[in-house]
CSV table of C-alpha atoms in Angstrom, one decimal:
chain,number,residue,atom,x,y,z
A,1,MET,CA,-21.8,-9.6,-9.6
A,2,SER,CA,-20.6,-5.7,-9.9
A,3,ASP,CA,-16.1,-5.1,-10.5
A,4,LYS,CA,-14.8,-4.0,-7.0
A,5,ARG,CA,-11.7,-1.4,-7.1
A,6,VAL,CA,-8.7,-3.8,-6.2
A,7,PHE,CA,-4.8,-3.8,-4.7
A,8,PHE,CA,-2.7,-6.2,-4.0
A,9,ALA,CA,-0.8,-4.6,-1.0
A,10,LEU,CA,2.0,-5.3,1.9
A,11,TRP,CA,-0.6,-5.4,5.0
A,12,PRO,CA,1.3,-4.4,8.4
A,13,ASP,CA,1.2,-6.6,11.4
A,14,GLU,CA,-0.4,-5.2,14.9
A,15,THR,CA,3.8,-4.7,15.9
A,16,THR,CA,4.5,-2.8,12.6
A,17,ARG,CA,1.0,-1.2,12.7
A,18,GLU,CA,2.3,0.5,16.0
A,19,ALA,CA,4.9,1.5,15.3
A,20,VAL,CA,4.0,3.4,12.5
A,21,MET,CA,1.5,5.5,13.8
A,22,ALA,CA,3.6,6.4,16.5
A,23,ALA,CA,6.2,7.6,14.7
A,24,SER,CA,4.0,9.6,12.2
A,25,ARG,CA,1.6,11.2,15.3
A,26,GLU,CA,3.6,14.0,15.5
A,27,ALA,CA,3.7,14.3,12.1
A,28,VAL,CA,0.2,14.4,11.0
A,29,GLU,CA,-0.8,16.6,13.6
A,30,ALA,CA,1.7,19.0,12.4
A,31,CYS,CA,1.0,19.0,8.9
A,32,GLY,CA,-3.1,18.7,9.6
A,33,GLY,CA,-5.4,16.9,6.7
A,34,LYS,CA,-7.5,13.9,7.2
A,35,ALA,CA,-5.4,11.3,8.7
A,36,VAL,CA,-5.1,7.4,7.0
A,37,PRO,CA,-6.8,5.4,9.9
A,38,GLU,CA,-3.9,3.0,11.4
A,39,ASP,CA,-6.4,-0.8,10.0
A,40,ASN,CA,-5.4,1.0,6.5
A,41,PHE,CA,-2.0,1.1,6.7
A,42,HIS,CA,-0.6,-0.8,3.7
A,43,ILE,CA,2.1,-0.3,1.6
A,44,THR,CA,0.5,-0.9,-2.6
A,45,LEU,CA,2.3,-2.8,-4.1
A,46,ARG,CA,-0.2,-2.3,-7.6
A,47,PHE,CA,-3.7,-0.8,-7.8
A,48,LEU,CA,-5.7,-2.1,-10.9
A,49,GLY,CA,-8.8,-0.4,-10.1
A,50,ASN,CA,-12.5,-2.0,-10.8
A,51,ALA,CA,-11.7,-5.7,-11.6
A,52,SER,CA,-14.7,-8.1,-12.7
A,53,GLY,CA,-14.9,-12.0,-11.6
A,54,SER,CA,-12.9,-12.8,-14.1
A,55,ASP,CA,-10.2,-10.0,-13.4
A,56,ILE,CA,-10.2,-11.5,-10.0
A,57,ARG,CA,-9.8,-14.8,-10.8
A,58,LYS,CA,-7.2,-13.8,-13.3
A,59,MET,CA,-5.1,-11.7,-10.9
A,60,LYS,CA,-4.6,-14.1,-8.0
A,61,LYS,CA,-3.8,-16.8,-10.7
A,62,ALA,CA,-0.6,-14.4,-11.6
A,63,ALA,CA,-0.2,-13.7,-7.9
A,64,LYS,CA,0.6,-17.7,-7.6
A,65,ALA,CA,2.8,-17.5,-9.3
A,66,ALA,CA,4.5,-14.2,-8.4
A,67,ASN,CA,7.7,-16.2,-7.6
A,68,GLY,CA,8.7,-13.3,-3.8
A,69,VAL,CA,10.7,-13.7,-1.1
A,70,PRO,CA,9.3,-12.8,2.8
A,71,GLN,CA,9.9,-9.5,2.4
A,72,LYS,CA,11.5,-6.9,5.4
A,73,PHE,CA,13.0,-3.6,4.7
A,74,THR,CA,13.0,-0.4,6.7
A,75,LEU,CA,10.8,2.6,6.4
A,76,ASP,CA,13.3,5.7,7.0
A,77,ARG,CA,12.1,9.0,5.9
A,78,LEU,CA,9.2,10.9,5.8
A,79,GLY,CA,7.6,12.0,2.0
A,80,TYR,CA,4.5,15.3,1.2
A,81,TRP,CA,3.7,14.9,-2.4
A,82,ALA,CA,2.3,18.5,-3.0
A,83,GLY,CA,-0.3,17.6,-5.9
A,84,PRO,CA,-2.5,14.6,-4.3
A,85,GLU,CA,-1.7,17.1,-0.4
A,86,VAL,CA,-0.3,13.4,0.8
A,87,LEU,CA,1.5,12.2,3.9
A,88,TRP,CA,3.6,9.1,4.4
A,89,MET,CA,7.0,6.9,4.5
A,90,GLY,CA,8.1,5.1,3.3
A,91,CYS,CA,12.0,3.7,2.3
A,92,GLN,CA,14.7,6.5,1.0
A,93,LYS,CA,15.5,3.0,-1.5
A,94,ALA,CA,13.1,0.2,-1.8
A,95,ASN,CA,16.0,-3.0,-1.2
A,96,ASP,CA,16.2,-5.3,-4.0
A,97,ASP,CA,13.8,-8.1,-3.1
A,98,LEU,CA,11.5,-5.9,-3.1
A,99,LEU,CA,11.8,-4.4,-6.1
A,100,ARG,CA,12.0,-8.5,-7.9
A,101,LEU,CA,9.0,-8.6,-5.7
A,102,VAL,CA,6.7,-5.7,-8.1
A,103,VAL,CA,8.9,-6.6,-10.5
A,104,ASN,CA,7.5,-10.5,-10.8
A,105,LEU,CA,4.1,-9.8,-10.2
A,106,ASN,CA,4.0,-7.0,-12.5
A,107,THR,CA,5.1,-10.1,-15.3
A,108,GLU,CA,2.6,-12.1,-14.1
A,109,LEU,CA,-0.6,-9.6,-14.2
A,110,GLY,CA,0.9,-8.4,-18.0
A,111,SER,CA,0.9,-12.6,-19.2
A,112,VAL,CA,-3.1,-12.5,-17.7
A,113,GLY,CA,-4.0,-9.4,-20.0
A,114,PHE,CA,-3.2,-6.5,-17.2
A,115,PRO,CA,-1.4,-3.9,-18.8
A,116,HIS,CA,1.7,-3.2,-17.4
A,117,GLU,CA,2.1,-0.4,-15.0
A,118,ASN,CA,4.5,2.8,-16.3
A,119,ARG,CA,4.4,4.1,-12.8
A,120,PRO,CA,8.0,3.7,-11.8
A,121,PHE,CA,7.4,1.8,-7.5
A,122,ARG,CA,8.0,3.2,-4.8
A,123,PRO,CA,6.6,2.1,-1.4
A,124,HIS,CA,5.0,4.3,1.0
A,125,VAL,CA,2.5,3.9,3.6
A,126,THR,CA,-1.0,7.2,3.2
A,127,LEU,CA,0.0,9.0,7.0
A,128,ALA,CA,-3.0,11.3,6.4
A,129,ARG,CA,-4.5,13.4,2.6
A,130,LYS,CA,-5.2,16.4,2.0
A,131,VAL,CA,-2.5,18.0,4.1
A,132,GLU,CA,-2.4,21.5,4.1
A,133,SER,CA,1.7,21.3,4.7
A,134,GLU,CA,4.8,20.4,4.6
A,135,PRO,CA,6.4,17.7,7.0
A,136,GLU,CA,8.8,20.2,8.6
A,137,SER,CA,12.1,17.7,8.6
A,138,SER,CA,11.9,13.4,6.8
A,139,LEU,CA,13.8,12.2,9.6
A,140,ILE,CA,12.6,10.2,11.8
A,141,SER,CA,13.1,6.7,13.4
A,142,PRO,CA,13.5,3.8,11.8
A,143,ILE,CA,11.0,1.0,11.5
A,144,GLU,CA,11.5,-2.9,10.7
A,145,TRP,CA,8.7,-4.5,7.9
A,146,SER,CA,8.7,-7.7,7.2
A,147,SER,CA,5.8,-9.2,5.4
A,148,GLU,CA,6.1,-13.3,5.0
A,149,SER,CA,3.1,-13.0,2.3
A,150,PHE,CA,1.3,-10.3,0.0
A,151,VAL,CA,-2.5,-9.5,0.1
A,152,LEU,CA,-5.1,-8.6,-2.9
A,153,VAL,CA,-7.8,-6.1,-1.3
A,154,GLU,CA,-10.9,-5.1,-1.9
A,155,SER,CA,-11.4,-0.8,-1.5
A,156,GLU,CA,-14.4,0.3,-0.8
A,157,LEU,CA,-14.4,3.8,-0.7
A,158,ALA,CA,-15.9,6.2,1.2
A,159,ASP,CA,-19.9,7.6,1.9
A,160,PRO,CA,-20.3,10.7,3.0
A,161,LYS,CA,-23.9,10.4,1.9
A,162,LYS,CA,-23.7,6.9,4.9
A,163,GLY,CA,-21.8,8.7,7.0
A,164,GLY,CA,-18.3,7.3,5.5
A,165,LYS,CA,-15.4,8.8,6.1
A,166,HIS,CA,-12.7,7.0,5.6
A,167,SER,CA,-12.6,4.2,2.5
A,168,GLU,CA,-12.9,0.6,3.9
A,169,TYR,CA,-10.2,-2.4,2.8
A,170,LYS,CA,-10.6,-5.2,3.0
A,171,VAL,CA,-8.4,-8.4,2.2
A,172,ILE,CA,-9.8,-10.6,-0.4
A,173,ALA,CA,-7.0,-13.1,-1.2
A,174,SER,CA,-3.2,-13.6,0.5
A,175,PHE,CA,-0.4,-15.2,-0.9
A,176,ASP,CA,2.6,-16.6,1.1
A,177,LEU,CA,6.1,-15.1,0.0
A,178,LYS,CA,9.2,-18.7,-0.1
């Protein structure tokens, strides 16, 4: 079995996905770039990169042990990262439950042999890539996001030779938050 590119994420329900799309449409059009398909909207909890089948089994074990409660938080701002040219929607301040879930997940992943994540956690939904300019305002109408679970996702990079324009994501496991 070949390696897969994987990450843990919060996956929006249809109502949240539509709200993110509606709230961001104007900003994405104004900033240019390549809009992310709404089916790919998510909040990454931890990107792990290439993983073998045995790595994925360890990841699932860690995720089951990562205690967390159902998540509820607000997406309330637009942002722009100039280096990677990314337009995103995120939280002005992540709540303690969300931060605790990320810490617990990273701790459990460390206990089964995955390296510590050194980058700070910045909860966000990527809206567009290769963005030409930053948004005129960071203000948006707040969107409530609720999650009763988090997921392990396989990412297949777009292959332009095969007509692919965007990465495709496939949920390979789901973990309840209690």
